[in-house]
Amino acid sequence: MAQSAVPAPGASTVAPISAKAIAPWAVFFGILMLVLLYFVGAEQGATALISGEGVHEWVHDGRHLLGFPCH
């Protein structure tokens, strides 16, 4: 049997998503990842925004997992 490229009646098709629709989400998640990278990699150092050891203790294992030295 030969198959055709035409979808069968009643079959749903997926509409493509434009880059214009994805761009705000990509920017949002990019900024979110940069903030996360800052807290894991640089917080509690020379550029600390939050005083104390709280942030360091929360991200300590992730810091070592990603290869950032902390002690």
PDB file of N, CA and C in Angstrom:
ATOM      1  N   MET A   1       0.822  -1.186   0.000  1.00  0.00           N
ATOM      2  CA  MET A   1       0.000   0.000   0.000  1.00  0.00           C
ATOM      3  C   MET A   1       0.866   1.249   0.000  1.00  0.00           C
ATOM      4  N   ALA A   2       0.502   2.201  -0.767  1.00  0.00           N
ATOM      5  CA  ALA A   2       1.225   3.466  -0.819  1.00  0.00           C
ATOM      6  C   ALA A   2       0.648   4.428   0.206  1.00  0.00           C
ATOM      7  N   GLN A   3       1.515   5.127   0.897  1.00  0.00           N
ATOM      8  CA  GLN A   3       1.065   6.123   1.862  1.00  0.00           C
ATOM      9  C   GLN A   3       1.171   7.493   1.235  1.00  0.00           C
ATOM     10  N   SER A   4       0.195   8.327   1.531  1.00  0.00           N
ATOM     11  CA  SER A   4       0.240   9.682   0.984  1.00  0.00           C
ATOM     12  C   SER A   4       0.702  10.649   2.057  1.00  0.00           C
ATOM     13  N   ALA A   5       1.162  11.809   1.630  1.00  0.00           N
ATOM     14  CA  ALA A   5       1.629  12.832   2.556  1.00  0.00           C
ATOM     15  C   ALA A   5       0.476  13.645   3.121  1.00  0.00           C
ATOM     16  N   VAL A   6      -0.725  13.399   2.650  1.00  0.00           N
ATOM     17  CA  VAL A   6      -1.895  14.140   3.122  1.00  0.00           C
ATOM     18  C   VAL A   6      -2.416  13.455   4.379  1.00  0.00           C
ATOM     19  N   PRO A   7      -2.607  14.216   5.474  1.00  0.00           N
ATOM     20  CA  PRO A   7      -3.117  13.593   6.691  1.00  0.00           C
ATOM     21  C   PRO A   7      -4.539  13.062   6.496  1.00  0.00           C
ATOM     22  N   ALA A   8      -4.832  12.043   7.225  1.00  0.00           N
ATOM     23  CA  ALA A   8      -6.163  11.443   7.150  1.00  0.00           C
ATOM     24  C   ALA A   8      -7.197  12.422   7.688  1.00  0.00           C
ATOM     25  N   PRO A   9      -8.419  12.345   7.215  1.00  0.00           N
ATOM     26  CA  PRO A   9      -9.464  13.226   7.747  1.00  0.00           C
ATOM     27  C   PRO A   9      -9.633  13.017   9.253  1.00  0.00           C
ATOM     28  N   GLY A  10      -9.734  14.097   9.976  1.00  0.00           N
ATOM     29  CA  GLY A  10      -9.898  14.028  11.423  1.00  0.00           C
ATOM     30  C   GLY A  10      -8.583  13.972  12.185  1.00  0.00           C
ATOM     31  N   ALA A  11      -7.454  13.811  11.486  1.00  0.00           N
ATOM     32  CA  ALA A  11      -6.154  13.775  12.156  1.00  0.00           C
ATOM     33  C   ALA A  11      -5.730  15.199  12.501  1.00  0.00           C
ATOM     34  N   SER A  12      -5.157  15.358  13.671  1.00  0.00           N
ATOM     35  CA  SER A  12      -4.720  16.696  14.074  1.00  0.00           C
ATOM     36  C   SER A  12      -3.298  16.945  13.581  1.00  0.00           C
ATOM     37  N   THR A  13      -3.010  18.189  13.286  1.00  0.00           N
ATOM     38  CA  THR A  13      -1.668  18.578  12.874  1.00  0.00           C
ATOM     39  C   THR A  13      -1.116  19.570  13.884  1.00  0.00           C
ATOM     40  N   VAL A  14       0.179  19.626  14.006  1.00  0.00           N
ATOM     41  CA  VAL A  14       0.834  20.524  14.947  1.00  0.00           C
ATOM     42  C   VAL A  14       1.259  21.776  14.202  1.00  0.00           C
ATOM     43  N   ALA A  15       0.815  22.913  14.689  1.00  0.00           N
ATOM     44  CA  ALA A  15       1.190  24.182  14.068  1.00  0.00           C
ATOM     45  C   ALA A  15       2.591  24.575  14.525  1.00  0.00           C
ATOM     46  N   PRO A  16       3.431  25.066  13.636  1.00  0.00           N
ATOM     47  CA  PRO A  16       4.776  25.484  14.043  1.00  0.00           C
ATOM     48  C   PRO A  16       4.716  26.732  14.933  1.00  0.00           C
ATOM     49  N   ILE A  17       5.680  26.845  15.818  1.00  0.00           N
ATOM     50  CA  ILE A  17       5.767  27.999  16.714  1.00  0.00           C
ATOM     51  C   ILE A  17       6.817  28.941  16.145  1.00  0.00           C
ATOM     52  N   SER A  18       6.454  30.202  16.022  1.00  0.00           N
ATOM     53  CA  SER A  18       7.383  31.164  15.432  1.00  0.00           C
ATOM     54  C   SER A  18       8.466  31.569  16.433  1.00  0.00           C
ATOM     55  N   ALA A  19       9.579  32.032  15.917  1.00  0.00           N
ATOM     56  CA  ALA A  19      10.676  32.504  16.764  1.00  0.00           C
ATOM     57  C   ALA A  19      10.248  33.727  17.567  1.00  0.00           C
ATOM     58  N   LYS A  20       9.336  34.520  17.011  1.00  0.00           N
ATOM     59  CA  LYS A  20       8.843  35.704  17.710  1.00  0.00           C
ATOM     60  C   LYS A  20       8.077  35.315  18.974  1.00  0.00           C
ATOM     61  N   ALA A  21       7.398  34.171  18.955  1.00  0.00           N
ATOM     62  CA  ALA A  21       6.658  33.708  20.124  1.00  0.00           C
ATOM     63  C   ALA A  21       7.587  33.085  21.163  1.00  0.00           C
ATOM     64  N   ILE A  22       8.693  32.520  20.720  1.00  0.00           N
ATOM     65  CA  ILE A  22       9.618  31.855  21.636  1.00  0.00           C
ATOM     66  C   ILE A  22      10.598  32.844  22.265  1.00  0.00           C
ATOM     67  N   ALA A  23      10.912  33.934  21.590  1.00  0.00           N
ATOM     68  CA  ALA A  23      11.955  34.870  22.026  1.00  0.00           C
ATOM     69  C   ALA A  23      11.778  35.379  23.463  1.00  0.00           C
ATOM     70  N   PRO A  24      10.590  35.829  23.898  1.00  0.00           N
ATOM     71  CA  PRO A  24      10.478  36.303  25.283  1.00  0.00           C
ATOM     72  C   PRO A  24      10.777  35.207  26.303  1.00  0.00           C
ATOM     73  N   TRP A  25      10.345  33.994  26.026  1.00  0.00           N
ATOM     74  CA  TRP A  25      10.613  32.881  26.944  1.00  0.00           C
ATOM     75  C   TRP A  25      12.091  32.536  26.952  1.00  0.00           C
ATOM     76  N   ALA A  26      12.739  32.600  25.817  1.00  0.00           N
ATOM     77  CA  ALA A  26      14.172  32.311  25.746  1.00  0.00           C
ATOM     78  C   ALA A  26      14.966  33.351  26.542  1.00  0.00           C
ATOM     79  N   VAL A  27      14.593  34.613  26.423  1.00  0.00           N
ATOM     80  CA  VAL A  27      15.266  35.673  27.183  1.00  0.00           C
ATOM     81  C   VAL A  27      15.033  35.479  28.679  1.00  0.00           C
ATOM     82  N   PHE A  28      13.802  35.176  29.072  1.00  0.00           N
ATOM     83  CA  PHE A  28      13.467  34.963  30.483  1.00  0.00           C
ATOM     84  C   PHE A  28      14.295  33.824  31.073  1.00  0.00           C
ATOM     85  N   PHE A  29      14.318  32.675  30.395  1.00  0.00           N
ATOM     86  CA  PHE A  29      15.057  31.537  30.922  1.00  0.00           C
ATOM     87  C   PHE A  29      16.566  31.767  30.857  1.00  0.00           C
ATOM     88  N   GLY A  30      17.039  32.524  29.876  1.00  0.00           N
ATOM     89  CA  GLY A  30      18.452  32.871  29.821  1.00  0.00           C
ATOM     90  C   GLY A  30      18.870  33.712  31.016  1.00  0.00           C
ATOM     91  N   ILE A  31      18.060  34.719  31.352  1.00  0.00           N
ATOM     92  CA  ILE A  31      18.353  35.559  32.523  1.00  0.00           C
ATOM     93  C   ILE A  31      18.254  34.741  33.803  1.00  0.00           C
ATOM     94  N   LEU A  32      17.264  33.879  33.895  1.00  0.00           N
ATOM     95  CA  LEU A  32      17.107  33.016  35.066  1.00  0.00           C
ATOM     96  C   LEU A  32      18.327  32.110  35.243  1.00  0.00           C
ATOM     97  N   MET A  33      18.838  31.560  34.165  1.00  0.00           N
ATOM     98  CA  MET A  33      20.015  30.696  34.244  1.00  0.00           C
ATOM     99  C   MET A  33      21.262  31.488  34.640  1.00  0.00           C
ATOM    100  N   LEU A  34      21.382  32.731  34.165  1.00  0.00           N
ATOM    101  CA  LEU A  34      22.524  33.564  34.557  1.00  0.00           C
ATOM    102  C   LEU A  34      22.479  33.900  36.045  1.00  0.00           C
ATOM    103  N   VAL A  35      21.292  34.182  36.566  1.00  0.00           N
ATOM    104  CA  VAL A  35      21.142  34.457  37.999  1.00  0.00           C
ATOM    105  C   VAL A  35      21.490  33.208  38.803  1.00  0.00           C
ATOM    106  N   LEU A  36      21.010  32.059  38.358  1.00  0.00           N
ATOM    107  CA  LEU A  36      21.327  30.811  39.046  1.00  0.00           C
ATOM    108  C   LEU A  36      22.834  30.539  39.008  1.00  0.00           C
ATOM    109  N   LEU A  37      23.443  30.759  37.858  1.00  0.00           N
ATOM    110  CA  LEU A  37      24.887  30.564  37.740  1.00  0.00           C
ATOM    111  C   LEU A  37      25.645  31.507  38.662  1.00  0.00           C
ATOM    112  N   TYR A  38      25.174  32.737  38.814  1.00  0.00           N
ATOM    113  CA  TYR A  38      25.809  33.677  39.736  1.00  0.00           C
ATOM    114  C   TYR A  38      25.744  33.155  41.166  1.00  0.00           C
ATOM    115  N   PHE A  39      24.555  32.723  41.591  1.00  0.00           N
ATOM    116  CA  PHE A  39      24.416  32.274  42.972  1.00  0.00           C
ATOM    117  C   PHE A  39      25.219  31.010  43.247  1.00  0.00           C
ATOM    118  N   VAL A  40      25.298  30.115  42.286  1.00  0.00           N
ATOM    119  CA  VAL A  40      26.069  28.894  42.495  1.00  0.00           C
ATOM    120  C   VAL A  40      27.566  29.186  42.405  1.00  0.00           C
ATOM    121  N   GLY A  41      27.967  30.031  41.475  1.00  0.00           N
ATOM    122  CA  GLY A  41      29.383  30.209  41.222  1.00  0.00           C
ATOM    123  C   GLY A  41      30.064  31.350  41.925  1.00  0.00           C
ATOM    124  N   ALA A  42      29.379  32.439  42.220  1.00  0.00           N
ATOM    125  CA  ALA A  42      30.082  33.621  42.709  1.00  0.00           C
ATOM    126  C   ALA A  42      29.552  34.171  44.023  1.00  0.00           C
ATOM    127  N   GLU A  43      28.352  33.847  44.417  1.00  0.00           N
ATOM    128  CA  GLU A  43      27.807  34.395  45.663  1.00  0.00           C
ATOM    129  C   GLU A  43      28.632  33.897  46.844  1.00  0.00           C
ATOM    130  N   GLN A  44      28.774  34.727  47.847  1.00  0.00           N
ATOM    131  CA  GLN A  44      29.589  34.498  49.033  1.00  0.00           C
ATOM    132  C   GLN A  44      31.062  34.699  48.747  1.00  0.00           C
ATOM    133  N   GLY A  45      31.344  35.332  47.636  1.00  0.00           N
ATOM    134  CA  GLY A  45      32.731  35.656  47.322  1.00  0.00           C
ATOM    135  C   GLY A  45      32.929  37.153  47.411  1.00  0.00           C
ATOM    136  N   ALA A  46      33.768  37.692  46.547  1.00  0.00           N
ATOM    137  CA  ALA A  46      34.068  39.120  46.554  1.00  0.00           C
ATOM    138  C   ALA A  46      32.875  39.946  46.105  1.00  0.00           C
ATOM    139  N   THR A  47      31.953  39.348  45.346  1.00  0.00           N
ATOM    140  CA  THR A  47      30.801  40.102  44.834  1.00  0.00           C
ATOM    141  C   THR A  47      29.504  39.722  45.542  1.00  0.00           C
ATOM    142  N   ALA A  48      29.575  39.315  46.789  1.00  0.00           N
ATOM    143  CA  ALA A  48      28.403  38.829  47.520  1.00  0.00           C
ATOM    144  C   ALA A  48      27.333  39.912  47.646  1.00  0.00           C
ATOM    145  N   LEU A  49      26.108  39.534  47.327  1.00  0.00           N
ATOM    146  CA  LEU A  49      24.967  40.431  47.493  1.00  0.00           C
ATOM    147  C   LEU A  49      24.239  40.183  48.804  1.00  0.00           C
ATOM    148  N   ILE A  50      24.355  38.966  49.317  1.00  0.00           N
ATOM    149  CA  ILE A  50      23.649  38.574  50.537  1.00  0.00           C
ATOM    150  C   ILE A  50      24.685  38.203  51.581  1.00  0.00           C
ATOM    151  N   SER A  51      24.573  38.783  52.775  1.00  0.00           N
ATOM    152  CA  SER A  51      25.550  38.487  53.819  1.00  0.00           C
ATOM    153  C   SER A  51      25.212  37.169  54.501  1.00  0.00           C
ATOM    154  N   GLY A  52      26.209  36.586  55.124  1.00  0.00           N
ATOM    155  CA  GLY A  52      26.012  35.332  55.844  1.00  0.00           C
ATOM    156  C   GLY A  52      26.395  34.131  55.010  1.00  0.00           C
ATOM    157  N   GLU A  53      26.177  32.963  55.572  1.00  0.00           N
ATOM    158  CA  GLU A  53      26.549  31.716  54.923  1.00  0.00           C
ATOM    159  C   GLU A  53      25.357  30.955  54.356  1.00  0.00           C
ATOM    160  N   GLY A  54      24.159  31.505  54.407  1.00  0.00           N
ATOM    161  CA  GLY A  54      22.954  30.800  53.972  1.00  0.00           C
ATOM    162  C   GLY A  54      22.982  30.369  52.529  1.00  0.00           C
ATOM    163  N   VAL A  55      23.307  31.277  51.625  1.00  0.00           N
ATOM    164  CA  VAL A  55      23.339  30.949  50.198  1.00  0.00           C
ATOM    165  C   VAL A  55      24.428  29.917  49.935  1.00  0.00           C
ATOM    166  N   HIS A  56      25.566  30.083  50.561  1.00  0.00           N
ATOM    167  CA  HIS A  56      26.662  29.138  50.365  1.00  0.00           C
ATOM    168  C   HIS A  56      26.236  27.722  50.753  1.00  0.00           C
ATOM    169  N   GLU A  57      25.568  27.582  51.869  1.00  0.00           N
ATOM    170  CA  GLU A  57      25.162  26.251  52.316  1.00  0.00           C
ATOM    171  C   GLU A  57      24.109  25.638  51.391  1.00  0.00           C
ATOM    172  N   TRP A  58      23.222  26.451  50.850  1.00  0.00           N
ATOM    173  CA  TRP A  58      22.181  25.932  49.963  1.00  0.00           C
ATOM    174  C   TRP A  58      22.732  25.474  48.616  1.00  0.00           C
ATOM    175  N   VAL A  59      23.771  26.107  48.120  1.00  0.00           N
ATOM    176  CA  VAL A  59      24.299  25.769  46.787  1.00  0.00           C
ATOM    177  C   VAL A  59      25.646  25.053  46.855  1.00  0.00           C
ATOM    178  N   HIS A  60      26.061  24.647  48.042  1.00  0.00           N
ATOM    179  CA  HIS A  60      27.390  24.067  48.230  1.00  0.00           C
ATOM    180  C   HIS A  60      27.638  22.843  47.352  1.00  0.00           C
ATOM    181  N   ASP A  61      26.747  21.877  47.348  1.00  0.00           N
ATOM    182  CA  ASP A  61      26.953  20.657  46.556  1.00  0.00           C
ATOM    183  C   ASP A  61      26.880  20.949  45.061  1.00  0.00           C
ATOM    184  N   GLY A  62      25.969  21.818  44.661  1.00  0.00           N
ATOM    185  CA  GLY A  62      25.877  22.200  43.254  1.00  0.00           C
ATOM    186  C   GLY A  62      27.128  22.915  42.787  1.00  0.00           C
ATOM    187  N   ARG A  63      27.714  23.679  43.667  1.00  0.00           N
ATOM    188  CA  ARG A  63      28.953  24.396  43.353  1.00  0.00           C
ATOM    189  C   ARG A  63      30.077  23.406  43.038  1.00  0.00           C
ATOM    190  N   HIS A  64      30.211  22.367  43.857  1.00  0.00           N
ATOM    191  CA  HIS A  64      31.234  21.369  43.591  1.00  0.00           C
ATOM    192  C   HIS A  64      30.900  20.540  42.357  1.00  0.00           C
ATOM    193  N   LEU A  65      29.633  20.231  42.160  1.00  0.00           N
ATOM    194  CA  LEU A  65      29.216  19.445  40.998  1.00  0.00           C
ATOM    195  C   LEU A  65      29.568  20.165  39.701  1.00  0.00           C
ATOM    196  N   LEU A  66      29.440  21.485  39.679  1.00  0.00           N
ATOM    197  CA  LEU A  66      29.736  22.270  38.479  1.00  0.00           C
ATOM    198  C   LEU A  66      31.218  22.668  38.393  1.00  0.00           C
ATOM    199  N   GLY A  67      32.011  22.297  39.387  1.00  0.00           N
ATOM    200  CA  GLY A  67      33.449  22.542  39.321  1.00  0.00           C
ATOM    201  C   GLY A  67      33.892  23.872  39.878  1.00  0.00           C
ATOM    202  N   PHE A  68      33.040  24.558  40.640  1.00  0.00           N
ATOM    203  CA  PHE A  68      33.437  25.821  41.259  1.00  0.00           C
ATOM    204  C   PHE A  68      34.100  25.535  42.607  1.00  0.00           C
ATOM    205  N   PRO A  69      35.283  26.068  42.844  1.00  0.00           N
ATOM    206  CA  PRO A  69      35.898  25.878  44.159  1.00  0.00           C
ATOM    207  C   PRO A  69      35.255  26.810  45.187  1.00  0.00           C
ATOM    208  N   CYS A  70      35.164  26.350  46.417  1.00  0.00           N
ATOM    209  CA  CYS A  70      34.603  27.249  47.433  1.00  0.00           C
ATOM    210  C   CYS A  70      35.341  27.156  48.755  1.00  0.00           C
ATOM    211  N   HIS A  71      36.250  26.207  48.898  1.00  0.00           N
ATOM    212  CA  HIS A  71      37.042  26.147  50.133  1.00  0.00           C
ATOM    213  C   HIS A  71      38.313  25.383  49.894  1.00  0.00           C
TER     214      HIS A  71
END
